[in-house]
PDB file of C-alpha atoms in Angstrom:
ATOM      1  CA  MET A   1    -116.843 139.279 138.226  1.00 73.00           C
ATOM      2  CA  GLU A   2    -119.554 137.123 139.756  1.00 88.00           C
ATOM      3  CA  ASP A   3    -118.749 133.487 140.506  1.00 93.00           C
ATOM      4  CA  TYR A   4    -121.434 131.101 139.256  1.00 96.00           C
ATOM      5  CA  GLY A   5    -119.613 127.877 140.145  1.00 97.00           C
ATOM      6  CA  LEU A   6    -116.745 125.716 138.943  1.00 98.00           C
ATOM      7  CA  VAL A   7    -116.584 124.829 135.234  1.00 98.00           C
ATOM      8  CA  SER A   8    -114.787 121.615 134.299  1.00 98.00           C
ATOM      9  CA  LEU A   9    -113.393 121.669 130.766  1.00 98.00           C
ATOM     10  CA  ILE A  10    -112.631 118.268 129.269  1.00 98.00           C
ATOM     11  CA  ILE A  11    -110.126 118.372 126.415  1.00 98.00           C
ATOM     12  CA  PRO A  12    -109.285 115.066 124.682  1.00 98.00           C
ATOM     13  CA  VAL A  13    -105.791 115.201 123.173  1.00 98.00           C
ATOM     14  CA  TYR A  14    -104.389 113.087 120.354  1.00 98.00           C
ATOM     15  CA  ASN A  15    -101.448 114.117 118.139  1.00 98.00           C
ATOM     16  CA  VAL A  16    -102.217 117.834 118.063  1.00 98.00           C
ATOM     17  CA  GLU A  17     -98.816 119.267 118.979  1.00 98.00           C
ATOM     18  CA  LYS A  18     -99.236 122.002 116.370  1.00 97.00           C
ATOM     19  CA  TYR A  19    -102.523 123.302 117.816  1.00 98.00           C
ATOM     20  CA  LEU A  20    -102.674 122.303 121.473  1.00 98.00           C
ATOM     21  CA  LYS A  21    -101.089 125.406 122.980  1.00 98.00           C
ATOM     22  CA  GLN A  22    -103.550 127.715 121.204  1.00 98.00           C
ATOM     23  CA  CYS A  23    -106.416 125.625 122.559  1.00 98.00           C
ATOM     24  CA  ILE A  24    -105.207 125.587 126.177  1.00 98.00           C
ATOM     25  CA  ASP A  25    -104.161 129.242 126.095  1.00 98.00           C
ATOM     26  CA  SER A  26    -107.644 130.231 124.934  1.00 98.00           C
ATOM     27  CA  VAL A  27    -109.056 128.604 128.074  1.00 98.00           C
ATOM     28  CA  LEU A  28    -106.481 130.142 130.402  1.00 98.00           C
ATOM     29  CA  ALA A  29    -107.313 133.561 128.898  1.00 98.00           C
ATOM     30  CA  GLN A  30    -111.024 133.283 129.762  1.00 98.00           C
ATOM     31  CA  THR A  31    -112.535 136.218 131.629  1.00 97.00           C
ATOM     32  CA  TYR A  32    -114.282 133.602 133.817  1.00 97.00           C
ATOM     33  CA  GLN A  33    -111.548 132.004 135.910  1.00 96.00           C
ATOM     34  CA  ASN A  34    -113.280 129.510 138.230  1.00 98.00           C
ATOM     35  CA  ILE A  35    -112.275 126.570 136.058  1.00 98.00           C
ATOM     36  CA  GLU A  36    -110.555 123.230 136.039  1.00 98.00           C
ATOM     37  CA  ILE A  37    -108.982 121.920 132.845  1.00 98.00           C
ATOM     38  CA  ILE A  38    -108.840 118.151 132.356  1.00 98.00           C
ATOM     39  CA  LEU A  39    -106.465 117.175 129.553  1.00 98.00           C
ATOM     40  CA  VAL A  40    -106.945 113.553 128.491  1.00 98.00           C
ATOM     41  CA  ASP A  41    -103.961 112.383 126.446  1.00 98.00           C
ATOM     42  CA  ASP A  42    -105.363 109.508 124.389  1.00 98.00           C
ATOM     43  CA  GLY A  43    -102.050 107.775 123.687  1.00 98.00           C
ATOM     44  CA  SER A  44    -100.501 110.523 121.570  1.00 98.00           C
ATOM     45  CA  THR A  45     -97.391 109.538 119.630  1.00 98.00           C
ATOM     46  CA  ASP A  46     -96.129 113.095 119.091  1.00 98.00           C
ATOM     47  CA  SER A  47     -95.190 115.679 121.752  1.00 98.00           C
ATOM     48  CA  SER A  48     -98.817 116.374 122.778  1.00 98.00           C
ATOM     49  CA  GLY A  49     -98.514 114.408 126.011  1.00 98.00           C
ATOM     50  CA  ASP A  50     -95.369 116.307 126.990  1.00 98.00           C
ATOM     51  CA  ILE A  51     -97.094 119.624 126.272  1.00 98.00           C
ATOM     52  CA  CYS A  52     -99.941 118.583 128.583  1.00 98.00           C
ATOM     53  CA  ASP A  53     -97.465 117.758 131.358  1.00 98.00           C
ATOM     54  CA  GLN A  54     -95.716 121.094 130.936  1.00 98.00           C
ATOM     55  CA  TYR A  55     -98.990 122.984 131.361  1.00 98.00           C
ATOM     56  CA  GLU A  56     -99.921 120.922 134.418  1.00 98.00           C
ATOM     57  CA  LYS A  57     -96.699 122.043 136.121  1.00 97.00           C
ATOM     58  CA  THR A  58     -97.422 125.726 135.501  1.00 95.00           C
ATOM     59  CA  ASP A  59    -101.079 125.998 136.594  1.00 95.00           C
ATOM     60  CA  ASP A  60    -102.926 124.368 139.492  1.00 96.00           C
ATOM     61  CA  CYS A  61    -106.223 124.362 137.598  1.00 97.00           C
ATOM     62  CA  ILE A  62    -104.860 121.851 135.073  1.00 98.00           C
ATOM     63  CA  LYS A  63    -104.782 118.099 135.556  1.00 98.00           C
ATOM     64  CA  VAL A  64    -103.579 115.558 133.018  1.00 98.00           C
ATOM     65  CA  ILE A  65    -104.748 112.016 132.375  1.00 98.00           C
ATOM     66  CA  HIS A  66    -102.658 109.712 130.173  1.00 98.00           C
ATOM     67  CA  GLN A  67    -104.366 106.651 128.717  1.00 97.00           C
ATOM     68  CA  LYS A  68    -103.731 104.080 126.015  1.00 97.00           C
ATOM     69  CA  ASN A  69    -105.320 105.080 122.741  1.00 97.00           C
ATOM     70  CA  ALA A  70    -109.014 104.264 123.032  1.00 96.00           C
ATOM     71  CA  GLY A  71    -110.754 106.894 120.929  1.00 96.00           C
ATOM     72  CA  LEU A  72    -112.621 110.125 121.522  1.00 96.00           C
ATOM     73  CA  SER A  73    -115.583 108.625 123.387  1.00 97.00           C
ATOM     74  CA  GLU A  74    -113.411 106.878 125.958  1.00 97.00           C
ATOM     75  CA  ALA A  75    -111.236 109.958 126.391  1.00 97.00           C
ATOM     76  CA  ARG A  76    -114.254 112.140 127.106  1.00 98.00           C
ATOM     77  CA  ASN A  77    -115.770 109.542 129.446  1.00 98.00           C
ATOM     78  CA  HIS A  78    -112.474 109.244 131.320  1.00 97.00           C
ATOM     79  CA  GLY A  79    -112.439 113.010 131.676  1.00 98.00           C
ATOM     80  CA  MET A  80    -116.018 112.992 133.002  1.00 98.00           C
ATOM     81  CA  ASP A  81    -114.949 110.552 135.716  1.00 97.00           C
ATOM     82  CA  SER A  82    -112.477 113.144 137.005  1.00 96.00           C
ATOM     83  CA  VAL A  83    -114.783 116.165 136.983  1.00 97.00           C
ATOM     84  CA  THR A  84    -115.226 118.042 140.265  1.00 97.00           C
ATOM     85  CA  GLY A  85    -117.030 121.077 138.837  1.00 97.00           C
ATOM     86  CA  ASP A  86    -120.679 122.104 138.797  1.00 97.00           C
ATOM     87  CA  TYR A  87    -120.717 122.473 135.002  1.00 98.00           C
ATOM     88  CA  VAL A  88    -119.099 120.528 132.164  1.00 98.00           C
ATOM     89  CA  TYR A  89    -117.786 121.756 128.844  1.00 98.00           C
ATOM     90  CA  PHE A  90    -116.134 119.696 126.101  1.00 98.00           C
ATOM     91  CA  LEU A  91    -113.495 121.365 123.924  1.00 98.00           C
ATOM     92  CA  ASP A  92    -111.542 119.788 121.063  1.00 98.00           C
ATOM     93  CA  SER A  93    -107.788 120.208 121.278  1.00 98.00           C
ATOM     94  CA  ASP A  94    -107.292 121.592 117.763  1.00 97.00           C
ATOM     95  CA  ASP A  95    -109.935 124.316 118.233  1.00 98.00           C
ATOM     96  CA  TRP A  96    -110.233 127.334 120.537  1.00 98.00           C
ATOM     97  CA  ILE A  97    -112.798 129.577 122.217  1.00 98.00           C
ATOM     98  CA  GLN A  98    -113.172 133.342 122.520  1.00 98.00           C
ATOM     99  CA  GLU A  99    -112.170 134.826 125.871  1.00 98.00           C
ATOM    100  CA  GLU A 100    -115.706 135.810 126.947  1.00 98.00           C
ATOM    101  CA  THR A 101    -117.188 132.365 126.206  1.00 98.00           C
ATOM    102  CA  LEU A 102    -117.390 130.855 129.671  1.00 98.00           C
ATOM    103  CA  PHE A 103    -118.544 133.979 131.478  1.00 98.00           C
ATOM    104  CA  SER A 104    -121.338 134.556 128.944  1.00 98.00           C
ATOM    105  CA  LEU A 105    -122.510 130.949 129.094  1.00 98.00           C
ATOM    106  CA  MET A 106    -122.307 130.734 132.879  1.00 98.00           C
ATOM    107  CA  GLN A 107    -124.279 133.948 133.242  1.00 97.00           C
ATOM    108  CA  ARG A 108    -126.904 132.592 130.853  1.00 97.00           C
ATOM    109  CA  ILE A 109    -127.238 129.206 132.551  1.00 96.00           C
ATOM    110  CA  HIS A 110    -127.524 130.926 135.937  1.00 96.00           C
ATOM    111  CA  GLU A 111    -130.193 133.389 134.762  1.00 96.00           C
ATOM    112  CA  THR A 112    -132.331 130.753 133.027  1.00 97.00           C
ATOM    113  CA  ASN A 113    -131.705 127.820 135.412  1.00 97.00           C
ATOM    114  CA  VAL A 114    -131.453 125.368 132.528  1.00 98.00           C
ATOM    115  CA  ASP A 115    -129.734 121.995 132.061  1.00 98.00           C
ATOM    116  CA  ILE A 116    -127.988 123.034 128.845  1.00 98.00           C
ATOM    117  CA  VAL A 117    -126.973 126.245 127.108  1.00 98.00           C
ATOM    118  CA  PHE A 118    -126.203 125.891 123.398  1.00 98.00           C
ATOM    119  CA  PHE A 119    -124.450 128.345 121.089  1.00 98.00           C
ATOM    120  CA  ASP A 120    -122.807 128.689 117.672  1.00 98.00           C
ATOM    121  CA  SER A 121    -119.436 128.335 116.005  1.00 97.00           C
ATOM    122  CA  LYS A 122    -117.327 129.943 113.328  1.00 97.00           C
ATOM    123  CA  SER A 123    -115.454 127.549 111.067  1.00 94.00           C
ATOM    124  CA  PHE A 124    -112.028 128.084 109.587  1.00 93.00           C
ATOM    125  CA  GLU A 125    -109.799 125.988 107.387  1.00 92.00           C
ATOM    126  CA  ASP A 126    -106.222 125.228 108.316  1.00 88.00           C
ATOM    127  CA  SER A 127    -105.029 126.801 105.061  1.00 87.00           C
ATOM    128  CA  ASP A 128    -104.889 130.149 103.289  1.00 84.00           C
ATOM    129  CA  LYS A 129    -108.684 130.107 103.069  1.00 89.00           C
ATOM    130  CA  GLY A 130    -109.057 130.706 106.800  1.00 90.00           C
ATOM    131  CA  TYR A 131    -112.635 131.750 107.592  1.00 90.00           C
ATOM    132  CA  GLN A 132    -113.531 132.099 103.903  1.00 88.00           C
ATOM    133  CA  ILE A 133    -115.421 128.817 103.884  1.00 88.00           C
ATOM    134  CA  PRO A 134    -119.152 127.982 104.310  1.00 90.00           C
ATOM    135  CA  GLN A 135    -120.346 128.821 107.831  1.00 92.00           C
ATOM    136  CA  ARG A 136    -122.670 125.929 108.678  1.00 92.00           C
ATOM    137  CA  TYR A 137    -122.674 126.333 112.447  1.00 95.00           C
ATOM    138  CA  ILE A 138    -124.317 129.735 112.791  1.00 97.00           C
ATOM    139  CA  ARG A 139    -128.052 129.499 113.448  1.00 97.00           C
ATOM    140  CA  LYS A 140    -130.279 132.109 111.818  1.00 97.00           C
ATOM    141  CA  HIS A 141    -133.296 131.461 114.055  1.00 97.00           C
ATOM    142  CA  ASP A 142    -134.010 132.268 117.688  1.00 98.00           C
ATOM    143  CA  TYR A 143    -135.049 129.445 120.013  1.00 98.00           C
ATOM    144  CA  PRO A 144    -136.973 130.417 123.158  1.00 97.00           C
ATOM    145  CA  THR A 145    -136.036 128.629 126.372  1.00 98.00           C
ATOM    146  CA  ASN A 146    -138.026 125.406 126.512  1.00 98.00           C
ATOM    147  CA  ASN A 147    -137.680 121.679 127.129  1.00 98.00           C
ATOM    148  CA  GLY A 148    -134.947 120.037 125.098  1.00 98.00           C
ATOM    149  CA  LEU A 149    -137.165 117.899 122.891  1.00 98.00           C
ATOM    150  CA  THR A 150    -139.228 120.889 121.768  1.00 98.00           C
ATOM    151  CA  VAL A 151    -136.122 122.893 120.943  1.00 98.00           C
ATOM    152  CA  PHE A 152    -134.625 119.899 119.108  1.00 97.00           C
ATOM    153  CA  GLU A 153    -137.767 119.579 116.986  1.00 97.00           C
ATOM    154  CA  GLN A 154    -137.671 123.291 116.201  1.00 98.00           C
ATOM    155  CA  MET A 155    -134.027 123.132 115.174  1.00 97.00           C
ATOM    156  CA  GLN A 156    -134.698 120.073 113.028  1.00 97.00           C
ATOM    157  CA  ALA A 157    -137.545 121.879 111.282  1.00 98.00           C
ATOM    158  CA  ASN A 158    -135.203 124.779 110.540  1.00 98.00           C
ATOM    159  CA  LYS A 159    -132.327 122.426 109.578  1.00 97.00           C
ATOM    160  CA  GLU A 160    -130.228 124.000 112.317  1.00 97.00           C
ATOM    161  CA  PHE A 161    -129.625 121.075 114.666  1.00 96.00           C
ATOM    162  CA  HIS A 162    -125.887 120.597 115.186  1.00 94.00           C
ATOM    163  CA  SER A 163    -124.715 117.547 117.055  1.00 94.00           C
ATOM    164  CA  ALA A 164    -121.323 119.016 118.012  1.00 96.00           C
ATOM    165  CA  VAL A 165    -121.059 118.600 121.787  1.00 98.00           C
ATOM    166  CA  GLN A 166    -118.545 121.471 121.832  1.00 98.00           C
ATOM    167  CA  LEU A 167    -121.439 123.864 121.247  1.00 98.00           C
ATOM    168  CA  MET A 168    -123.091 123.100 124.592  1.00 98.00           C
ATOM    169  CA  LEU A 169    -122.446 123.832 128.261  1.00 98.00           C
ATOM    170  CA  PHE A 170    -123.958 121.205 130.588  1.00 98.00           C
ATOM    171  CA  ARG A 171    -125.039 121.270 134.192  1.00 98.00           C
ATOM    172  CA  LYS A 172    -123.122 118.414 135.838  1.00 97.00           C
ATOM    173  CA  SER A 173    -126.053 117.332 138.008  1.00 97.00           C
ATOM    174  CA  PHE A 174    -128.131 116.880 134.830  1.00 98.00           C
ATOM    175  CA  LEU A 175    -125.518 114.622 133.206  1.00 97.00           C
ATOM    176  CA  ASP A 176    -125.265 112.566 136.401  1.00 96.00           C
ATOM    177  CA  LYS A 177    -129.022 112.249 136.835  1.00 97.00           C
ATOM    178  CA  SER A 178    -129.536 111.300 133.182  1.00 96.00           C
ATOM    179  CA  ASN A 179    -126.533 108.940 133.163  1.00 95.00           C
ATOM    180  CA  ILE A 180    -125.443 110.200 129.743  1.00 96.00           C
ATOM    181  CA  ARG A 181    -122.114 108.906 128.453  1.00 96.00           C
ATOM    182  CA  PHE A 182    -120.332 108.690 125.103  1.00 97.00           C
ATOM    183  CA  TYR A 183    -120.754 105.360 123.338  1.00 96.00           C
ATOM    184  CA  PRO A 184    -117.308 103.803 122.737  1.00 95.00           C
ATOM    185  CA  GLY A 185    -115.948 102.692 119.390  1.00 91.00           C
ATOM    186  CA  ILE A 186    -118.201 104.620 117.015  1.00 91.00           C
ATOM    187  CA  LEU A 187    -117.745 107.562 114.684  1.00 90.00           C
ATOM    188  CA  TYR A 188    -119.905 110.690 115.069  1.00 91.00           C
ATOM    189  CA  GLU A 189    -120.240 109.901 118.779  1.00 93.00           C
ATOM    190  CA  ASP A 190    -121.574 113.431 119.349  1.00 94.00           C
ATOM    191  CA  MET A 191    -124.774 112.630 117.471  1.00 95.00           C
ATOM    192  CA  LEU A 192    -125.949 110.050 120.022  1.00 96.00           C
ATOM    193  CA  PHE A 193    -124.778 112.007 123.080  1.00 97.00           C
ATOM    194  CA  THR A 194    -126.274 115.333 122.016  1.00 97.00           C
ATOM    195  CA  PHE A 195    -129.586 113.820 120.916  1.00 96.00           C
ATOM    196  CA  GLU A 196    -129.943 111.940 124.202  1.00 97.00           C
ATOM    197  CA  ALA A 197    -129.062 115.057 126.203  1.00 97.00           C
ATOM    198  CA  LEU A 198    -131.614 117.217 124.411  1.00 97.00           C
ATOM    199  CA  THR A 199    -134.411 114.669 124.677  1.00 96.00           C
ATOM    200  CA  LYS A 200    -133.809 114.299 128.433  1.00 97.00           C
ATOM    201  CA  ALA A 201    -133.252 117.971 129.304  1.00 98.00           C
ATOM    202  CA  GLU A 202    -136.155 119.622 131.096  1.00 98.00           C
ATOM    203  CA  LYS A 203    -134.990 123.063 130.039  1.00 98.00           C
ATOM    204  CA  VAL A 204    -132.434 124.399 127.541  1.00 98.00           C
ATOM    205  CA  ALA A 205    -131.487 127.918 126.472  1.00 98.00           C
ATOM    206  CA  GLN A 206    -129.779 129.472 123.490  1.00 98.00           C
ATOM    207  CA  PHE A 207    -126.941 131.979 123.498  1.00 98.00           C
ATOM    208  CA  LYS A 208    -126.847 133.350 119.981  1.00 96.00           C
ATOM    209  CA  GLU A 209    -123.130 133.940 119.617  1.00 97.00           C
ATOM    210  CA  ALA A 210    -120.408 132.104 117.660  1.00 97.00           C
ATOM    211  CA  PHE A 211    -117.951 131.654 120.529  1.00 98.00           C
ATOM    212  CA  TYR A 212    -116.418 128.426 119.256  1.00 98.00           C
ATOM    213  CA  GLN A 213    -113.671 128.539 116.627  1.00 97.00           C
ATOM    214  CA  ARG A 214    -113.724 125.242 114.730  1.00 96.00           C
ATOM    215  CA  ARG A 215    -110.706 124.181 112.692  1.00 95.00           C
ATOM    216  CA  TYR A 216    -110.981 122.053 109.554  1.00 92.00           C
ATOM    217  CA  ARG A 217    -107.820 120.152 108.654  1.00 89.00           C
ATOM    218  CA  SER A 218    -106.854 117.167 106.542  1.00 80.00           C
TER     219      SER A 218
END
């Protein structure tokens, strides 16, 4: 399999002992293996921090950061400070990704030479309903490769803009050049980050596949 560069996956962790192993295992099972996994334990009070430490001992690609509870934005920013890869991907610790996700996205970003590749998600409920819930994160329209603002406007017109940062793979040099960070202490922090990224990106591309598996829970 061709090597397109190192992907740094930032996974904020907070009290997800029930789901964390599935999340990490889905990354370790990726067909694309040039990865580093940055687990940011945001002051968990359950066994999540211990689970992170156990994984760090078993695989050299995993590094763990423990911090006092500061919220999702600070956890992601702290993870970004530790990135050594060429590409950055944000994954939530109670969700998981299909095994071909990273290879498909890396191939796409390499072929199109874009700042961002965006894709879709399947949603499932942490109950007997499973995937039998409304699927709001699957886009019906195709979006040709273009500058980010144009694509954002097209998605808005089609009511298919999703602010979830987990549905994007970023070129690290783009994030550095644009100086994009998560704003601390707010809810829906993805909305600001994703909007800023799209409006600053010179070129973005779509991969029309629901790689991300998004869990809804109480």
